[in-house]
């Protein structure tokens, strides 16, 4: 998988050199390239924003630098790459969307700032490649970088070979539609708190049954709307 990120804060993504994704980069499983949008400006001040047509507060990101930056990545014709634009106005980012991104050969992320990117950028590239507007959640960030970091981590870890033990991906929250069960490790008693005895029983069947029950109970308490039989409009009971 190749990932290109266009941003005015390229160093924000230096952290991707660490941990699992760092190893995936070193082994060539994931090729991550950052591009400084200001490198595609031509004025002395390296301007990337301007006042909004129609008035209003804030600034809007100019289309010209974006066009030059994205053309430098996908060329000036049709492309099989997927352009992902993080925005509060996008489709919700879920584990299903993470799986869809993980299946892509080439992802291009456009990190906006200010009030966002001139709409014509999305409209222009929608004519030559697939474009998805995706929201990290129902709250407002100052730009797309945090969202892109989360999307890259959530999708990158699903790329075959990135996580050592693929089995560990199966029993995670949201992977099977339910929240994950509680986990414990040594010591068996800590500050008077004991590990649930079934986990010390060595009976794999009972452990599996207990873990499933914990998943359902936790999901019903915290995110009942995720339960397969949840009626429309279900609210958390926690
Ligand atoms: C604050 N400012 C005026 C209101 C509109 C947003 C703008 C800031 N901003 C600029 C580019 C940009 C991209 C993503 C997000 C974003 N916020 N919340 C999410 N779940 C996001 C995603 N994914 C925010 C962004």
PDB file of C-alpha atoms and ligand atoms in Angstrom:
ATOM      1  CA  UNK A   1       0.000   0.000   0.000  1.00  0.00           C
ATOM      2  CA  UNK A   2       1.109   3.518  -0.849  1.00  0.00           C
ATOM      3  CA  UNK A   3      -0.114   6.461   1.243  1.00  0.00           C
ATOM      4  CA  UNK A   4       0.383  10.092   0.250  1.00  0.00           C
ATOM      5  CA  UNK A   5      -0.486  12.866   2.696  1.00  0.00           C
ATOM      6  CA  UNK A   6      -0.768  16.515   1.643  1.00  0.00           C
ATOM      7  CA  UNK A   7      -0.612  18.917   4.593  1.00  0.00           C
ATOM      8  CA  UNK A   8       0.855  22.241   5.729  1.00  0.00           C
ATOM      9  CA  UNK A   9       2.234  20.352   8.752  1.00  0.00           C
ATOM     10  CA  UNK A  10       4.242  17.428   7.266  1.00  0.00           C
ATOM     11  CA  UNK A  11       6.272  16.939  10.461  1.00  0.00           C
ATOM     12  CA  UNK A  12       3.010  16.126  12.238  1.00  0.00           C
ATOM     13  CA  UNK A  13       3.304  12.670  10.644  1.00  0.00           C
ATOM     14  CA  UNK A  14       6.865  11.949  11.791  1.00  0.00           C
ATOM     15  CA  UNK A  15       5.305   9.776  14.492  1.00  0.00           C
ATOM     16  CA  UNK A  16       4.358   7.286  11.777  1.00  0.00           C
ATOM     17  CA  UNK A  17       8.007   6.197  11.831  1.00  0.00           C
ATOM     18  CA  UNK A  18       7.396   4.646  15.233  1.00  0.00           C
ATOM     19  CA  UNK A  19       5.765   1.368  16.314  1.00  0.00           C
ATOM     20  CA  UNK A  20       3.950  -1.011  13.987  1.00  0.00           C
ATOM     21  CA  UNK A  21       3.564   1.411  11.138  1.00  0.00           C
ATOM     22  CA  UNK A  22       7.239   2.325  11.403  1.00  0.00           C
ATOM     23  CA  UNK A  23       8.147  -1.342  10.946  1.00  0.00           C
ATOM     24  CA  UNK A  24       5.662  -1.644   8.075  1.00  0.00           C
ATOM     25  CA  UNK A  25       7.364   1.316   6.404  1.00  0.00           C
ATOM     26  CA  UNK A  26      10.832  -0.197   6.886  1.00  0.00           C
ATOM     27  CA  UNK A  27       9.728  -3.527   5.403  1.00  0.00           C
ATOM     28  CA  UNK A  28       8.002  -1.786   2.497  1.00  0.00           C
ATOM     29  CA  UNK A  29       4.542  -3.086   3.419  1.00  0.00           C
ATOM     30  CA  UNK A  30       3.310   0.493   3.623  1.00  0.00           C
ATOM     31  CA  UNK A  31       4.970   3.341   1.723  1.00  0.00           C
ATOM     32  CA  UNK A  32       4.023   6.647   3.410  1.00  0.00           C
ATOM     33  CA  UNK A  33       4.969   9.933   1.750  1.00  0.00           C
ATOM     34  CA  UNK A  34       4.157  13.405   3.106  1.00  0.00           C
ATOM     35  CA  UNK A  35       3.925  16.500   0.904  1.00  0.00           C
ATOM     36  CA  UNK A  36       4.117  20.080   2.194  1.00  0.00           C
ATOM     37  CA  UNK A  37       1.344  22.033   0.486  1.00  0.00           C
ATOM     38  CA  UNK A  38       3.444  25.214   0.735  1.00  0.00           C
ATOM     39  CA  UNK A  39       5.980  23.663  -1.639  1.00  0.00           C
ATOM     40  CA  UNK A  40       3.286  24.108  -4.319  1.00  0.00           C
ATOM     41  CA  UNK A  41       2.909  27.856  -3.840  1.00  0.00           C
ATOM     42  CA  UNK A  42       4.819  30.477  -5.840  1.00  0.00           C
ATOM     43  CA  UNK A  43       4.538  33.673  -3.863  1.00  0.00           C
ATOM     44  CA  UNK A  44       7.038  35.030  -1.354  1.00  0.00           C
ATOM     45  CA  UNK A  45       4.737  34.276   1.573  1.00  0.00           C
ATOM     46  CA  UNK A  46       3.894  30.757   0.343  1.00  0.00           C
ATOM     47  CA  UNK A  47       0.193  31.579   0.661  1.00  0.00           C
ATOM     48  CA  UNK A  48      -2.262  28.671   0.892  1.00  0.00           C
ATOM     49  CA  UNK A  49      -5.414  30.485   2.016  1.00  0.00           C
ATOM     50  CA  UNK A  50      -7.592  33.454   1.155  1.00  0.00           C
ATOM     51  CA  UNK A  51     -10.841  35.125   2.248  1.00  0.00           C
ATOM     52  CA  UNK A  52     -14.095  33.272   1.537  1.00  0.00           C
ATOM     53  CA  UNK A  53     -16.323  34.300  -1.387  1.00  0.00           C
ATOM     54  CA  UNK A  54     -19.677  35.351   0.051  1.00  0.00           C
ATOM     55  CA  UNK A  55     -18.027  36.690   3.180  1.00  0.00           C
ATOM     56  CA  UNK A  56     -17.893  35.080   6.622  1.00  0.00           C
ATOM     57  CA  UNK A  57     -15.242  34.456   9.235  1.00  0.00           C
ATOM     58  CA  UNK A  58     -12.007  32.623   8.678  1.00  0.00           C
ATOM     59  CA  UNK A  59     -10.036  31.722   5.566  1.00  0.00           C
ATOM     60  CA  UNK A  60     -10.459  29.084   2.877  1.00  0.00           C
ATOM     61  CA  UNK A  61      -7.606  27.034   1.390  1.00  0.00           C
ATOM     62  CA  UNK A  62      -6.832  28.138  -2.162  1.00  0.00           C
ATOM     63  CA  UNK A  63      -7.432  25.577  -4.960  1.00  0.00           C
ATOM     64  CA  UNK A  64      -4.249  26.260  -6.962  1.00  0.00           C
ATOM     65  CA  UNK A  65      -1.685  24.806  -4.528  1.00  0.00           C
ATOM     66  CA  UNK A  66      -3.957  21.812  -3.969  1.00  0.00           C
ATOM     67  CA  UNK A  67      -4.218  21.219  -7.708  1.00  0.00           C
ATOM     68  CA  UNK A  68      -0.453  21.311  -8.161  1.00  0.00           C
ATOM     69  CA  UNK A  69       0.161  19.123  -5.112  1.00  0.00           C
ATOM     70  CA  UNK A  70      -2.407  16.468  -6.043  1.00  0.00           C
ATOM     71  CA  UNK A  71      -1.356  16.469  -9.710  1.00  0.00           C
ATOM     72  CA  UNK A  72       2.228  15.835  -8.554  1.00  0.00           C
ATOM     73  CA  UNK A  73       0.955  12.672  -6.848  1.00  0.00           C
ATOM     74  CA  UNK A  74      -1.722  11.252  -9.192  1.00  0.00           C
ATOM     75  CA  UNK A  75      -0.782  12.958 -12.456  1.00  0.00           C
ATOM     76  CA  UNK A  76      -3.212  14.984 -14.560  1.00  0.00           C
ATOM     77  CA  UNK A  77      -5.347  12.092 -15.834  1.00  0.00           C
ATOM     78  CA  UNK A  78      -7.575   9.380 -14.389  1.00  0.00           C
ATOM     79  CA  UNK A  79      -6.178   7.623 -11.334  1.00  0.00           C
ATOM     80  CA  UNK A  80      -6.995   4.399  -9.460  1.00  0.00           C
ATOM     81  CA  UNK A  81      -5.935   6.036  -6.200  1.00  0.00           C
ATOM     82  CA  UNK A  82      -8.573   6.919  -3.613  1.00  0.00           C
ATOM     83  CA  UNK A  83      -8.581  10.548  -2.467  1.00  0.00           C
ATOM     84  CA  UNK A  84      -9.687  10.788   1.175  1.00  0.00           C
ATOM     85  CA  UNK A  85     -10.694  14.215   2.439  1.00  0.00           C
ATOM     86  CA  UNK A  86     -11.272  14.395   6.199  1.00  0.00           C
ATOM     87  CA  UNK A  87     -14.086  16.806   7.057  1.00  0.00           C
ATOM     88  CA  UNK A  88     -16.784  17.167   9.718  1.00  0.00           C
ATOM     89  CA  UNK A  89     -19.227  16.945   6.794  1.00  0.00           C
ATOM     90  CA  UNK A  90     -18.043  13.471   5.809  1.00  0.00           C
ATOM     91  CA  UNK A  91     -19.347   9.928   6.235  1.00  0.00           C
ATOM     92  CA  UNK A  92     -18.555   8.487   9.699  1.00  0.00           C
ATOM     93  CA  UNK A  93     -15.200   6.749  10.000  1.00  0.00           C
ATOM     94  CA  UNK A  94     -15.946   3.224  11.251  1.00  0.00           C
ATOM     95  CA  UNK A  95     -14.146  -0.107  11.405  1.00  0.00           C
ATOM     96  CA  UNK A  96     -15.906  -1.040   8.185  1.00  0.00           C
ATOM     97  CA  UNK A  97     -14.498   2.086   6.492  1.00  0.00           C
ATOM     98  CA  UNK A  98     -11.070   1.270   7.965  1.00  0.00           C
ATOM     99  CA  UNK A  99     -11.279  -2.171   6.352  1.00  0.00           C
ATOM    100  CA  UNK A 100     -12.259  -0.581   3.036  1.00  0.00           C
ATOM    101  CA  UNK A 101      -9.289   1.806   3.181  1.00  0.00           C
ATOM    102  CA  UNK A 102      -6.981  -1.082   4.129  1.00  0.00           C
ATOM    103  CA  UNK A 103      -7.947  -2.833   0.893  1.00  0.00           C
ATOM    104  CA  UNK A 104      -6.807   0.084  -1.266  1.00  0.00           C
ATOM    105  CA  UNK A 105      -3.499   0.019  -3.153  1.00  0.00           C
ATOM    106  CA  UNK A 106      -3.029   3.799  -3.076  1.00  0.00           C
ATOM    107  CA  UNK A 107      -4.546   6.291  -0.629  1.00  0.00           C
ATOM    108  CA  UNK A 108      -4.116  10.051  -0.941  1.00  0.00           C
ATOM    109  CA  UNK A 109      -5.120  12.098   2.117  1.00  0.00           C
ATOM    110  CA  UNK A 110      -5.839  15.835   1.775  1.00  0.00           C
ATOM    111  CA  UNK A 111      -5.459  17.534   5.168  1.00  0.00           C
ATOM    112  CA  UNK A 112      -7.351  20.796   5.211  1.00  0.00           C
ATOM    113  CA  UNK A 113      -6.974  23.620   7.691  1.00  0.00           C
ATOM    114  CA  UNK A 114      -8.664  26.983   8.324  1.00  0.00           C
ATOM    115  CA  UNK A 115     -12.352  26.740   7.200  1.00  0.00           C
ATOM    116  CA  UNK A 116     -11.558  23.944   4.801  1.00  0.00           C
ATOM    117  CA  UNK A 117     -10.446  23.447   1.180  1.00  0.00           C
ATOM    118  CA  UNK A 118     -12.075  25.262  -1.789  1.00  0.00           C
ATOM    119  CA  UNK A 119     -14.899  22.914  -2.870  1.00  0.00           C
ATOM    120  CA  UNK A 120     -13.678  22.939  -6.478  1.00  0.00           C
ATOM    121  CA  UNK A 121     -10.713  20.765  -5.473  1.00  0.00           C
ATOM    122  CA  UNK A 122     -13.026  17.891  -4.500  1.00  0.00           C
ATOM    123  CA  UNK A 123     -15.247  18.544  -7.520  1.00  0.00           C
ATOM    124  CA  UNK A 124     -12.265  18.555  -9.908  1.00  0.00           C
ATOM    125  CA  UNK A 125     -10.682  15.342  -8.661  1.00  0.00           C
ATOM    126  CA  UNK A 126     -14.049  13.565  -8.430  1.00  0.00           C
ATOM    127  CA  UNK A 127     -13.960  13.741 -12.224  1.00  0.00           C
ATOM    128  CA  UNK A 128     -10.821  11.591 -12.448  1.00  0.00           C
ATOM    129  CA  UNK A 129     -10.646   9.454  -9.324  1.00  0.00           C
ATOM    130  CA  UNK A 130     -12.719   8.138  -6.424  1.00  0.00           C
ATOM    131  CA  UNK A 131     -13.106  10.686  -3.624  1.00  0.00           C
ATOM    132  CA  UNK A 132     -14.418   9.970  -0.113  1.00  0.00           C
ATOM    133  CA  UNK A 133     -15.222  12.674   2.417  1.00  0.00           C
ATOM    134  CA  UNK A 134     -14.817  11.048   5.855  1.00  0.00           C
ATOM    135  CA  UNK A 135     -15.440  12.389   9.358  1.00  0.00           C
ATOM    136  CA  UNK A 136     -13.571  11.107  12.402  1.00  0.00           C
ATOM    137  CA  UNK A 137     -16.558  11.883  14.642  1.00  0.00           C
ATOM    138  CA  UNK A 138     -19.203  14.392  15.618  1.00  0.00           C
ATOM    139  CA  UNK A 139     -16.930  17.081  17.055  1.00  0.00           C
ATOM    140  CA  UNK A 140     -14.843  19.828  15.451  1.00  0.00           C
ATOM    141  CA  UNK A 141     -11.061  19.675  15.082  1.00  0.00           C
ATOM    142  CA  UNK A 142      -8.813  22.460  13.783  1.00  0.00           C
ATOM    143  CA  UNK A 143      -7.720  20.520  10.738  1.00  0.00           C
ATOM    144  CA  UNK A 144      -7.554  17.148   9.062  1.00  0.00           C
ATOM    145  CA  UNK A 145      -4.201  15.895  10.391  1.00  0.00           C
ATOM    146  CA  UNK A 146      -5.476  14.242  13.587  1.00  0.00           C
ATOM    147  CA  UNK A 147      -8.230  12.535  11.620  1.00  0.00           C
ATOM    148  CA  UNK A 148      -5.800  11.296   8.965  1.00  0.00           C
ATOM    149  CA  UNK A 149      -3.462   9.953  11.660  1.00  0.00           C
ATOM    150  CA  UNK A 150      -6.338   7.951  13.144  1.00  0.00           C
ATOM    151  CA  UNK A 151      -7.454   6.687   9.750  1.00  0.00           C
ATOM    152  CA  UNK A 152      -3.933   5.611   8.788  1.00  0.00           C
ATOM    153  CA  UNK A 153      -3.443   3.792  12.086  1.00  0.00           C
ATOM    154  CA  UNK A 154      -6.861   2.073  11.946  1.00  0.00           C
ATOM    155  CA  UNK A 155      -6.467   1.045   8.295  1.00  0.00           C
ATOM    156  CA  UNK A 156      -2.706   0.418   8.363  1.00  0.00           C
ATOM    157  CA  UNK A 157      -2.963  -2.154  11.153  1.00  0.00           C
ATOM    158  CA  UNK A 158      -5.414  -4.151   9.022  1.00  0.00           C
ATOM    159  CA  UNK A 159      -2.974  -4.456   6.116  1.00  0.00           C
ATOM    160  CA  UNK A 160      -1.839  -8.125   6.023  1.00  0.00           C
ATOM    161  CA  UNK A 161       1.579  -8.508   7.638  1.00  0.00           C
ATOM    162  CA  UNK A 162       1.521  -5.279   9.636  1.00  0.00           C
ATOM    163  CA  UNK A 163       0.229  -6.846  12.853  1.00  0.00           C
ATOM    164  CA  UNK A 164       2.298  -9.914  13.853  1.00  0.00           C
ATOM    165  CA  UNK A 165      -0.588 -12.067  14.999  1.00  0.00           C
ATOM    166  CA  UNK A 166      -3.631 -11.528  12.712  1.00  0.00           C
ATOM    167  CA  UNK A 167      -5.783 -13.451  15.243  1.00  0.00           C
ATOM    168  CA  UNK A 168      -5.449 -10.455  17.574  1.00  0.00           C
ATOM    169  CA  UNK A 169      -7.408  -8.402  15.066  1.00  0.00           C
ATOM    170  CA  UNK A 170     -10.444 -10.633  15.269  1.00  0.00           C
ATOM    171  CA  UNK A 171     -11.500 -10.201  18.932  1.00  0.00           C
ATOM    172  CA  UNK A 172     -11.263  -6.438  19.033  1.00  0.00           C
ATOM    173  CA  UNK A 173     -13.971  -3.933  19.705  1.00  0.00           C
ATOM    174  CA  UNK A 174     -16.096  -3.332  16.619  1.00  0.00           C
ATOM    175  CA  UNK A 175     -14.322  -5.991  14.538  1.00  0.00           C
ATOM    176  CA  UNK A 176     -17.136  -8.487  15.223  1.00  0.00           C
ATOM    177  CA  UNK A 177     -19.713  -5.763  15.833  1.00  0.00           C
ATOM    178  CA  UNK A 178     -19.385  -5.910  19.632  1.00  0.00           C
ATOM    179  CA  UNK A 179     -17.155  -4.163  22.165  1.00  0.00           C
ATOM    180  CA  UNK A 180     -14.188  -6.189  23.368  1.00  0.00           C
ATOM    181  CA  UNK A 181     -14.136  -8.222  26.576  1.00  0.00           C
ATOM    182  CA  UNK A 182     -12.058  -7.059  29.609  1.00  0.00           C
ATOM    183  CA  UNK A 183      -8.448  -8.278  29.694  1.00  0.00           C
ATOM    184  CA  UNK A 184      -6.281  -9.361  32.646  1.00  0.00           C
ATOM    185  CA  UNK A 185      -2.677 -10.420  33.233  1.00  0.00           C
ATOM    186  CA  UNK A 186      -0.445 -11.299  36.204  1.00  0.00           C
ATOM    187  CA  UNK A 187      -0.556 -10.934  39.182  1.00  0.00           C
ATOM    188  CA  UNK A 188      -3.715 -12.979  39.971  1.00  0.00           C
ATOM    189  CA  UNK A 189      -4.496 -10.536  42.819  1.00  0.00           C
ATOM    190  CA  UNK A 190      -3.660  -6.841  42.648  1.00  0.00           C
ATOM    191  CA  UNK A 191      -4.602  -4.426  45.447  1.00  0.00           C
ATOM    192  CA  UNK A 192      -7.137  -6.986  46.626  1.00  0.00           C
ATOM    193  CA  UNK A 193      -8.706  -7.277  43.152  1.00  0.00           C
ATOM    194  CA  UNK A 194      -8.824 -10.821  41.776  1.00  0.00           C
ATOM    195  CA  UNK A 195      -8.774 -12.004  38.156  1.00  0.00           C
ATOM    196  CA  UNK A 196     -12.130 -13.668  37.270  1.00  0.00           C
ATOM    197  CA  UNK A 197     -11.596 -17.349  38.278  1.00  0.00           C
ATOM    198  CA  UNK A 198     -12.812 -18.700  34.928  1.00  0.00           C
ATOM    199  CA  UNK A 199      -9.723 -17.150  33.301  1.00  0.00           C
ATOM    200  CA  UNK A 200      -7.498 -19.220  35.624  1.00  0.00           C
ATOM    201  CA  UNK A 201      -9.484 -22.439  34.990  1.00  0.00           C
ATOM    202  CA  UNK A 202      -7.596 -23.534  31.888  1.00  0.00           C
ATOM    203  CA  UNK A 203     -10.974 -24.490  30.387  1.00  0.00           C
ATOM    204  CA  UNK A 204     -10.836 -22.839  26.955  1.00  0.00           C
ATOM    205  CA  UNK A 205     -14.500 -23.424  26.211  1.00  0.00           C
ATOM    206  CA  UNK A 206     -15.669 -21.767  29.393  1.00  0.00           C
ATOM    207  CA  UNK A 207     -13.208 -18.892  28.866  1.00  0.00           C
ATOM    208  CA  UNK A 208     -14.552 -18.312  25.350  1.00  0.00           C
ATOM    209  CA  UNK A 209     -18.135 -18.424  26.628  1.00  0.00           C
ATOM    210  CA  UNK A 210     -17.361 -15.960  29.463  1.00  0.00           C
ATOM    211  CA  UNK A 211     -15.597 -13.575  27.071  1.00  0.00           C
ATOM    212  CA  UNK A 212     -18.568 -13.592  24.669  1.00  0.00           C
ATOM    213  CA  UNK A 213     -20.941 -12.901  27.564  1.00  0.00           C
ATOM    214  CA  UNK A 214     -18.722 -10.000  28.642  1.00  0.00           C
ATOM    215  CA  UNK A 215     -18.746  -8.596  25.109  1.00  0.00           C
ATOM    216  CA  UNK A 216     -22.546  -8.690  24.918  1.00  0.00           C
ATOM    217  CA  UNK A 217     -22.990  -7.268  28.450  1.00  0.00           C
ATOM    218  CA  UNK A 218     -20.501  -4.447  27.857  1.00  0.00           C
ATOM    219  CA  UNK A 219     -22.029  -3.623  24.473  1.00  0.00           C
ATOM    220  CA  UNK A 220     -25.561  -3.621  25.895  1.00  0.00           C
ATOM    221  CA  UNK A 221     -24.435  -1.286  28.698  1.00  0.00           C
ATOM    222  CA  UNK A 222     -22.249   1.135  26.720  1.00  0.00           C
ATOM    223  CA  UNK A 223     -23.269   0.896  23.027  1.00  0.00           C
ATOM    224  CA  UNK A 224     -26.627  -0.979  22.825  1.00  0.00           C
ATOM    225  CA  UNK A 225     -27.219   0.389  19.335  1.00  0.00           C
ATOM    226  CA  UNK A 226     -24.406  -1.895  18.133  1.00  0.00           C
ATOM    227  CA  UNK A 227     -26.313  -5.025  19.174  1.00  0.00           C
ATOM    228  CA  UNK A 228     -27.649  -6.891  16.133  1.00  0.00           C
ATOM    229  CA  UNK A 229     -31.229  -6.910  17.535  1.00  0.00           C
ATOM    230  CA  UNK A 230     -31.168  -3.249  18.684  1.00  0.00           C
ATOM    231  CA  UNK A 231     -34.448  -1.415  17.855  1.00  0.00           C
ATOM    232  CA  UNK A 232     -34.240   1.931  16.043  1.00  0.00           C
ATOM    233  CA  UNK A 233     -33.191   4.826  18.320  1.00  0.00           C
ATOM    234  CA  UNK A 234     -31.731   2.655  21.122  1.00  0.00           C
ATOM    235  CA  UNK A 235     -29.813   4.714  23.714  1.00  0.00           C
ATOM    236  CA  UNK A 236     -26.955   3.601  26.034  1.00  0.00           C
ATOM    237  CA  UNK A 237     -28.089   2.386  29.451  1.00  0.00           C
ATOM    238  CA  UNK A 238     -24.727   3.251  31.122  1.00  0.00           C
TER     239      UNK A 238
HETATM  240  C1  LIG B   1     -12.907  24.466  12.582  1.00  0.00           C
HETATM  241  N1  LIG B   1     -13.030  24.790  11.166  1.00  0.00           N
HETATM  242  C2  LIG B   1     -14.316  25.426  10.837  1.00  0.00           C
HETATM  243  C3  LIG B   1     -15.482  24.462  10.807  1.00  0.00           C
HETATM  244  C4  LIG B   1     -15.175  23.295   9.863  1.00  0.00           C
HETATM  245  C5  LIG B   1     -13.835  22.666  10.239  1.00  0.00           C
HETATM  246  C6  LIG B   1     -12.723  23.655  10.268  1.00  0.00           C
HETATM  247  C7  LIG B   1     -11.423  23.005  10.697  1.00  0.00           C
HETATM  248  N2  LIG B   1     -11.006  22.038   9.690  1.00  0.00           N
HETATM  249  C8  LIG B   1     -10.366  22.392   8.551  1.00  0.00           C
HETATM  250  C9  LIG B   1     -10.129  21.227   7.817  1.00  0.00           C
HETATM  251  C10 LIG B   1     -10.638  20.142   8.568  1.00  0.00           C
HETATM  252  C11 LIG B   1     -10.708  18.758   8.348  1.00  0.00           C
HETATM  253  C12 LIG B   1     -11.336  17.947   9.278  1.00  0.00           C
HETATM  254  C13 LIG B   1     -11.909  18.517  10.422  1.00  0.00           C
HETATM  255  C14 LIG B   1     -12.680  17.680  11.380  1.00  0.00           C
HETATM  256  N3  LIG B   1     -13.284  18.211  12.457  1.00  0.00           N
HETATM  257  N4  LIG B   1     -13.955  17.227  13.094  1.00  0.00           N
HETATM  258  C15 LIG B   1     -13.818  16.067  12.439  1.00  0.00           C
HETATM  259  N5  LIG B   1     -14.389  14.862  12.816  1.00  0.00           N
HETATM  260  C16 LIG B   1     -12.994  16.312  11.344  1.00  0.00           C
HETATM  261  C17 LIG B   1     -12.624  15.277  10.451  1.00  0.00           C
HETATM  262  N6  LIG B   1     -12.348  14.361   9.798  1.00  0.00           N
HETATM  263  C18 LIG B   1     -11.815  19.893  10.669  1.00  0.00           C
HETATM  264  C19 LIG B   1     -11.189  20.696   9.730  1.00  0.00           C
END
